[in-house]
PDB file of C-alpha atoms in Angstrom:
ATOM      1  CA  MET U   1      87.089 153.630  79.862  1.00  0.00           C
ATOM      2  CA  TYR U   2      89.206 150.542  80.698  1.00  0.00           C
ATOM      3  CA  LYS U   3      92.486 152.399  81.177  1.00  0.00           C
ATOM      4  CA  LYS U   4      92.114 153.053  84.905  1.00  0.00           C
ATOM      5  CA  PRO U   5      91.419 149.399  85.957  1.00  0.00           C
ATOM      6  CA  LEU U   6      94.264 148.200  83.715  1.00  0.00           C
ATOM      7  CA  LEU U   7      96.640 150.730  85.240  1.00  0.00           C
ATOM      8  CA  ILE U   8      95.669 149.644  88.760  1.00  0.00           C
ATOM      9  CA  LEU U   9      96.119 145.984  87.816  1.00  0.00           C
ATOM     10  CA  ALA U  10      99.537 146.721  86.288  1.00  0.00           C
ATOM     11  CA  LEU U  11     100.624 148.612  89.429  1.00  0.00           C
ATOM     12  CA  LEU U  12      99.464 145.728  91.627  1.00  0.00           C
ATOM     13  CA  LEU U  13     101.400 143.220  89.525  1.00  0.00           C
ATOM     14  CA  ILE U  14     104.516 145.396  89.742  1.00  0.00           C
ATOM     15  CA  ALA U  15     104.129 145.679  93.540  1.00  0.00           C
ATOM     16  CA  VAL U  16     103.667 141.911  93.959  1.00  0.00           C
ATOM     17  CA  SER U  17     106.592 141.241  91.634  1.00  0.00           C
ATOM     18  CA  ALA U  18     108.796 143.677  93.557  1.00  0.00           C
ATOM     19  CA  GLN U  19     107.962 141.998  96.857  1.00  0.00           C
ATOM     20  CA  ALA U  20     108.606 138.519  95.458  1.00  0.00           C
ATOM     21  CA  GLN U  21     111.903 139.485  93.804  1.00  0.00           C
ATOM     22  CA  SER U  22     114.917 138.125  95.511  1.00  0.00           C
ATOM     23  CA  THR U  23     117.916 140.324  96.132  1.00  0.00           C
ATOM     24  CA  PRO U  24     121.325 139.508  97.570  1.00  0.00           C
ATOM     25  CA  ALA U  25     120.321 141.374 100.741  1.00  0.00           C
ATOM     26  CA  LYS U  26     117.115 139.335 101.006  1.00  0.00           C
ATOM     27  CA  LYS U  27     119.023 136.086 100.489  1.00  0.00           C
ATOM     28  CA  GLU U  28     121.455 137.098 103.232  1.00  0.00           C
ATOM     29  CA  LEU U  29     118.595 137.870 105.646  1.00  0.00           C
ATOM     30  CA  VAL U  30     116.915 134.534 104.887  1.00  0.00           C
ATOM     31  CA  ALA U  31     120.216 132.700 105.430  1.00  0.00           C
ATOM     32  CA  ARG U  32     120.551 134.449 108.794  1.00  0.00           C
ATOM     33  CA  ILE U  33     117.021 133.410 109.813  1.00  0.00           C
ATOM     34  CA  LEU U  34     117.725 129.816 108.789  1.00  0.00           C
ATOM     35  CA  LYS U  35     120.918 129.838 110.866  1.00  0.00           C
ATOM     36  CA  LEU U  36     118.985 131.187 113.864  1.00  0.00           C
ATOM     37  CA  GLN U  37     116.299 128.538 113.352  1.00  0.00           C
ATOM     38  CA  GLN U  38     118.735 125.654 112.874  1.00  0.00           C
ATOM     39  CA  PRO U  39     118.190 124.255 116.415  1.00  0.00           C
ATOM     40  CA  ALA U  40     114.429 124.116 115.738  1.00  0.00           C
ATOM     41  CA  ILE U  41     115.031 122.443 112.367  1.00  0.00           C
ATOM     42  CA  GLU U  42     117.323 119.896 114.023  1.00  0.00           C
ATOM     43  CA  ALA U  43     114.755 119.222 116.772  1.00  0.00           C
ATOM     44  CA  MET U  44     112.041 118.665 114.156  1.00  0.00           C
ATOM     45  CA  ALA U  45     114.325 116.248 112.293  1.00  0.00           C
ATOM     46  CA  ARG U  46     115.129 114.368 115.519  1.00  0.00           C
ATOM     47  CA  ASN U  47     111.428 114.000 116.338  1.00  0.00           C
ATOM     48  CA  LEU U  48     110.738 112.793 112.810  1.00  0.00           C
ATOM     49  CA  ALA U  49     113.538 110.204 112.970  1.00  0.00           C
ATOM     50  CA  GLU U  50     112.550 109.009 116.471  1.00  0.00           C
ATOM     51  CA  GLN U  51     108.846 108.636 115.701  1.00  0.00           C
ATOM     52  CA  PRO U  52     108.961 105.226 113.931  1.00  0.00           C
ATOM     53  CA  ALA U  53     111.156 103.754 116.674  1.00  0.00           C
ATOM     54  CA  GLY U  54     108.780 105.026 119.356  1.00  0.00           C
ATOM     55  CA  GLU U  55     105.767 103.562 117.585  1.00  0.00           C
ATOM     56  CA  LEU U  56     107.518 100.211 117.129  1.00  0.00           C
ATOM     57  CA  LEU U  57     108.553 100.169 120.791  1.00  0.00           C
ATOM     58  CA  ASP U  58     104.943 100.819 121.818  1.00  0.00           C
ATOM     59  CA  ARG U  59     103.711  97.939 119.649  1.00  0.00           C
ATOM     60  CA  ALA U  60     106.470  95.646 120.880  1.00  0.00           C
ATOM     61  CA  GLY U  61     105.653  96.508 124.490  1.00  0.00           C
ATOM     62  CA  ALA U  62     102.024  95.618 123.912  1.00  0.00           C
ATOM     63  CA  ALA U  63     102.896  92.338 122.165  1.00  0.00           C
ATOM     64  CA  LEU U  64     105.639  91.250 124.575  1.00  0.00           C
ATOM     65  CA  PRO U  65     103.406  89.699 127.267  1.00  0.00           C
ATOM     66  CA  ALA U  66     101.491  87.610 124.729  1.00  0.00           C
ATOM     67  CA  ARG U  67     104.478  86.503 122.635  1.00  0.00           C
ATOM     68  CA  VAL U  68     107.388  86.032 125.038  1.00  0.00           C
ATOM     69  CA  PRO U  69     107.578  83.778 128.100  1.00  0.00           C
ATOM     70  CA  PRO U  70     107.774  85.735 131.391  1.00  0.00           C
ATOM     71  CA  GLU U  71     111.343  84.626 132.161  1.00  0.00           C
ATOM     72  CA  LYS U  72     112.631  86.009 128.830  1.00  0.00           C
ATOM     73  CA  ARG U  73     110.642  89.275 128.677  1.00  0.00           C
ATOM     74  CA  GLU U  74     113.192  91.519 130.361  1.00  0.00           C
ATOM     75  CA  ALA U  75     116.055  90.319 128.148  1.00  0.00           C
ATOM     76  CA  VAL U  76     113.969  90.588 124.970  1.00  0.00           C
ATOM     77  CA  ALA U  77     112.766  94.064 125.980  1.00  0.00           C
ATOM     78  CA  LYS U  78     116.386  95.186 126.474  1.00  0.00           C
ATOM     79  CA  GLU U  79     117.361  93.799 123.050  1.00  0.00           C
ATOM     80  CA  ILE U  80     114.446  95.591 121.393  1.00  0.00           C
ATOM     81  CA  GLN U  81     115.343  98.857 123.137  1.00  0.00           C
ATOM     82  CA  ALA U  82     118.981  98.487 122.037  1.00  0.00           C
ATOM     83  CA  GLU U  83     117.885  97.941 118.412  1.00  0.00           C
ATOM     84  CA  ALA U  84     115.613 100.997 118.612  1.00  0.00           C
ATOM     85  CA  ARG U  85     118.473 103.116 120.030  1.00  0.00           C
ATOM     86  CA  LYS U  86     120.755 101.903 117.223  1.00  0.00           C
ATOM     87  CA  PHE U  87     118.105 102.855 114.650  1.00  0.00           C
ATOM     88  CA  VAL U  88     117.705 106.327 116.186  1.00  0.00           C
ATOM     89  CA  ASP U  89     121.479 106.845 116.386  1.00  0.00           C
ATOM     90  CA  GLU U  90     121.774 106.017 112.669  1.00  0.00           C
ATOM     91  CA  ALA U  91     118.592 107.760 111.463  1.00  0.00           C
ATOM     92  CA  VAL U  92     118.835 111.084 113.320  1.00  0.00           C
ATOM     93  CA  PRO U  93     122.034 112.327 111.592  1.00  0.00           C
ATOM     94  CA  VAL U  94     120.684 111.362 108.155  1.00  0.00           C
ATOM     95  CA  VAL U  95     117.334 113.133 108.662  1.00  0.00           C
ATOM     96  CA  ARG U  96     118.940 116.121 110.438  1.00  0.00           C
ATOM     97  CA  ASP U  97     121.519 116.684 107.698  1.00  0.00           C
ATOM     98  CA  ARG U  98     118.874 116.375 104.993  1.00  0.00           C
ATOM     99  CA  ALA U  99     116.545 118.818 106.783  1.00  0.00           C
ATOM    100  CA  ILE U 100     119.335 121.380 107.125  1.00  0.00           C
ATOM    101  CA  LYS U 101     120.253 120.946 103.456  1.00  0.00           C
ATOM    102  CA  LEU U 102     116.624 121.290 102.292  1.00  0.00           C
ATOM    103  CA  ALA U 103     115.781 124.259 104.537  1.00  0.00           C
ATOM    104  CA  PRO U 104     117.069 126.950 102.118  1.00  0.00           C
ATOM    105  CA  SER U 105     115.068 125.590  99.158  1.00  0.00           C
ATOM    106  CA  THR U 106     111.890 125.088 101.220  1.00  0.00           C
ATOM    107  CA  ILE U 107     111.658 127.421 104.213  1.00  0.00           C
ATOM    108  CA  GLY U 108     114.104 129.861 102.649  1.00  0.00           C
ATOM    109  CA  ALA U 109     112.164 130.006  99.378  1.00  0.00           C
ATOM    110  CA  LEU U 110     108.921 130.711 101.278  1.00  0.00           C
ATOM    111  CA  LEU U 111     110.560 133.454 103.312  1.00  0.00           C
ATOM    112  CA  GLU U 112     111.981 135.097 100.182  1.00  0.00           C
ATOM    113  CA  GLU U 113     108.632 134.880  98.429  1.00  0.00           C
ATOM    114  CA  LYS U 114     106.357 136.024 101.240  1.00  0.00           C
ATOM    115  CA  PHE U 115     108.438 138.620 103.103  1.00  0.00           C
ATOM    116  CA  THR U 116     109.971 141.926 102.171  1.00  0.00           C
ATOM    117  CA  GLU U 117     113.493 142.838 103.265  1.00  0.00           C
ATOM    118  CA  ASP U 118     112.074 145.042 106.003  1.00  0.00           C
ATOM    119  CA  GLU U 119     109.842 142.228 107.284  1.00  0.00           C
ATOM    120  CA  LEU U 120     112.768 139.808 107.302  1.00  0.00           C
ATOM    121  CA  LYS U 121     114.756 142.318 109.367  1.00  0.00           C
ATOM    122  CA  GLN U 122     111.841 142.495 111.805  1.00  0.00           C
ATOM    123  CA  VAL U 123     111.708 138.690 112.050  1.00  0.00           C
ATOM    124  CA  ILE U 124     115.418 138.614 112.865  1.00  0.00           C
ATOM    125  CA  ALA U 125     114.952 141.325 115.489  1.00  0.00           C
ATOM    126  CA  ILE U 126     112.202 139.244 117.103  1.00  0.00           C
ATOM    127  CA  ILE U 127     114.222 136.014 117.046  1.00  0.00           C
ATOM    128  CA  GLU U 128     117.294 137.752 118.484  1.00  0.00           C
ATOM    129  CA  SER U 129     115.339 139.706 121.093  1.00  0.00           C
ATOM    130  CA  PRO U 130     116.376 138.854 124.683  1.00  0.00           C
ATOM    131  CA  THR U 131     112.746 139.292 125.721  1.00  0.00           C
ATOM    132  CA  TYR U 132     111.555 136.823 123.082  1.00  0.00           C
ATOM    133  CA  ASN U 133     114.288 134.369 124.098  1.00  0.00           C
ATOM    134  CA  LYS U 134     113.193 134.667 127.724  1.00  0.00           C
ATOM    135  CA  PHE U 135     109.596 134.062 126.640  1.00  0.00           C
ATOM    136  CA  GLN U 136     110.670 130.973 124.630  1.00  0.00           C
ATOM    137  CA  GLN U 137     112.651 129.603 127.574  1.00  0.00           C
ATOM    138  CA  MET U 138     109.573 129.910 129.769  1.00  0.00           C
ATOM    139  CA  GLY U 139     107.532 127.838 127.309  1.00  0.00           C
ATOM    140  CA  GLY U 140     107.956 124.599 129.248  1.00  0.00           C
ATOM    141  CA  GLU U 141     107.162 126.253 132.565  1.00  0.00           C
ATOM    142  CA  MET U 142     104.082 128.005 131.156  1.00  0.00           C
ATOM    143  CA  GLN U 143     102.861 124.769 129.590  1.00  0.00           C
ATOM    144  CA  LYS U 144     103.425 122.889 132.868  1.00  0.00           C
ATOM    145  CA  VAL U 145     101.419 125.302 135.041  1.00  0.00           C
ATOM    146  CA  LEU U 146      98.581 125.407 132.510  1.00  0.00           C
ATOM    147  CA  LEU U 147      98.567 121.627 132.161  1.00  0.00           C
ATOM    148  CA  GLU U 148      98.502 121.127 135.945  1.00  0.00           C
ATOM    149  CA  LYS U 149      95.539 123.496 136.264  1.00  0.00           C
ATOM    150  CA  VAL U 150      93.647 121.934 133.331  1.00  0.00           C
ATOM    151  CA  ILE U 151      94.159 118.451 134.791  1.00  0.00           C
ATOM    152  CA  ALA U 152      93.023 119.567 138.245  1.00  0.00           C
ATOM    153  CA  ASP U 153      89.957 121.347 136.850  1.00  0.00           C
ATOM    154  CA  THR U 154      88.868 118.531 134.493  1.00  0.00           C
ATOM    155  CA  ARG U 155      89.869 115.416 136.448  1.00  0.00           C
ATOM    156  CA  ALA U 156      86.425 114.850 137.996  1.00  0.00           C
ATOM    157  CA  THR U 157      84.773 115.039 134.577  1.00  0.00           C
ATOM    158  CA  ILE U 158      87.354 113.207 132.477  1.00  0.00           C
ATOM    159  CA  GLU U 159      88.430 110.304 134.740  1.00  0.00           C
ATOM    160  CA  PRO U 160      84.989 108.623 134.737  1.00  0.00           C
ATOM    161  CA  LYS U 161      84.919 108.933 130.939  1.00  0.00           C
ATOM    162  CA  VAL U 162      88.395 107.373 130.698  1.00  0.00           C
ATOM    163  CA  ARG U 163      87.301 104.499 132.967  1.00  0.00           C
ATOM    164  CA  ALA U 164      84.145 103.949 130.905  1.00  0.00           C
ATOM    165  CA  LEU U 165      86.179 103.910 127.688  1.00  0.00           C
ATOM    166  CA  GLU U 166      88.728 101.575 129.222  1.00  0.00           C
ATOM    167  CA  LEU U 167      86.026  99.163 130.398  1.00  0.00           C
ATOM    168  CA  SER U 168      84.312  99.292 127.014  1.00  0.00           C
ATOM    169  CA  ILE U 169      87.555  98.481 125.205  1.00  0.00           C
ATOM    170  CA  ALA U 170      88.379  95.737 127.703  1.00  0.00           C
ATOM    171  CA  LYS U 171      84.918  94.226 127.158  1.00  0.00           C
ATOM    172  CA  GLN U 172      85.377  94.343 123.371  1.00  0.00           C
ATOM    173  CA  LEU U 173      88.759  92.661 123.715  1.00  0.00           C
ATOM    174  CA  GLY U 174      87.305  90.022 126.005  1.00  0.00           C
ATOM    175  CA  VAL U 175      89.485  90.864 128.982  1.00  0.00           C
ATOM    176  CA  ALA U 176      88.201  91.394 132.494  1.00  0.00           C
ATOM    177  CA  GLN U 177      89.827  94.802 132.898  1.00  0.00           C
ATOM    178  CA  ALA U 178      92.421  96.892 131.154  1.00  0.00           C
ATOM    179  CA  SER U 179      95.612  97.272 133.158  1.00  0.00           C
ATOM    180  CA  GLY U 180      96.433 100.338 135.184  1.00  0.00           C
ATOM    181  CA  THR U 181      93.010 101.194 136.565  1.00  0.00           C
ATOM    182  CA  SER U 182      91.761 101.249 140.088  1.00  0.00           C
ATOM    183  CA  THR U 183      88.164 100.585 139.082  1.00  0.00           C
ATOM    184  CA  PRO U 184      87.233  96.937 139.577  1.00  0.00           C
ATOM    185  CA  PRO U 185      85.808  95.168 136.555  1.00  0.00           C
ATOM    186  CA  PRO U 186      82.025  94.733 136.579  1.00  0.00           C
ATOM    187  CA  SER U 187      82.378  91.004 137.317  1.00  0.00           C
ATOM    188  CA  ALA U 188      84.302  91.775 140.533  1.00  0.00           C
ATOM    189  CA  ALA U 189      81.574  94.097 141.745  1.00  0.00           C
ATOM    190  CA  ARG U 190      78.937  91.376 141.973  1.00  0.00           C
ATOM    191  CA  PRO U 191      79.161  87.974 143.634  1.00  0.00           C
ATOM    192  CA  PRO U 192      79.841  84.967 141.424  1.00  0.00           C
ATOM    193  CA  ALA U 193      76.799  83.142 140.157  1.00  0.00           C
ATOM    194  CA  ARG U 194      75.820  80.141 142.240  1.00  0.00           C
ATOM    195  CA  PRO U 195      75.512  76.807 140.524  1.00  0.00           C
ATOM    196  CA  ALA U 196      71.934  75.754 139.968  1.00  0.00           C
ATOM    197  CA  SER U 197      70.672  73.393 142.625  1.00  0.00           C
ATOM    198  CA  LYS U 198      69.724  69.903 141.549  1.00  0.00           C
TER     199      LYS U 198
END
């Protein structure tokens, strides 16, 4: 009575085990994929290493006007940028080398576990395909034309919302108007209050 379900379960376990088993051929295919993907791994590592410096530069740029006298701002900004560049120059190789070293035990392990040899061969064929490479190279151009169209089609709806948000934040911060807008602050739109007559 229970023999058939147990047999099916046993066959399923054997099939899953067979797919998950690593072979020298599978390891070689995974290594090839990792080699093909190395530029993407390096780019990810660069972005990761640059992120803290970018965030610190943003915060420093916002704090500069309030903390540094006008005559020293340019020099201080250059010093901060030089320190950030030094950090990036030192951090990128460390993070990149570590990412490349960890890729086989992370990405590689997932590929070996989740893909069959045939599927790995198909992945390699896709990555090496001239058509796919052409498609990848057009990524920036495709994104640009879409972005331009989205901006053009949503500008009339979004810009007033951005201005309203900007004015709300400026009001909460107690400033007349956030920088970079063409909309006058509410106080500039009405005449100044007249002193009460005596």
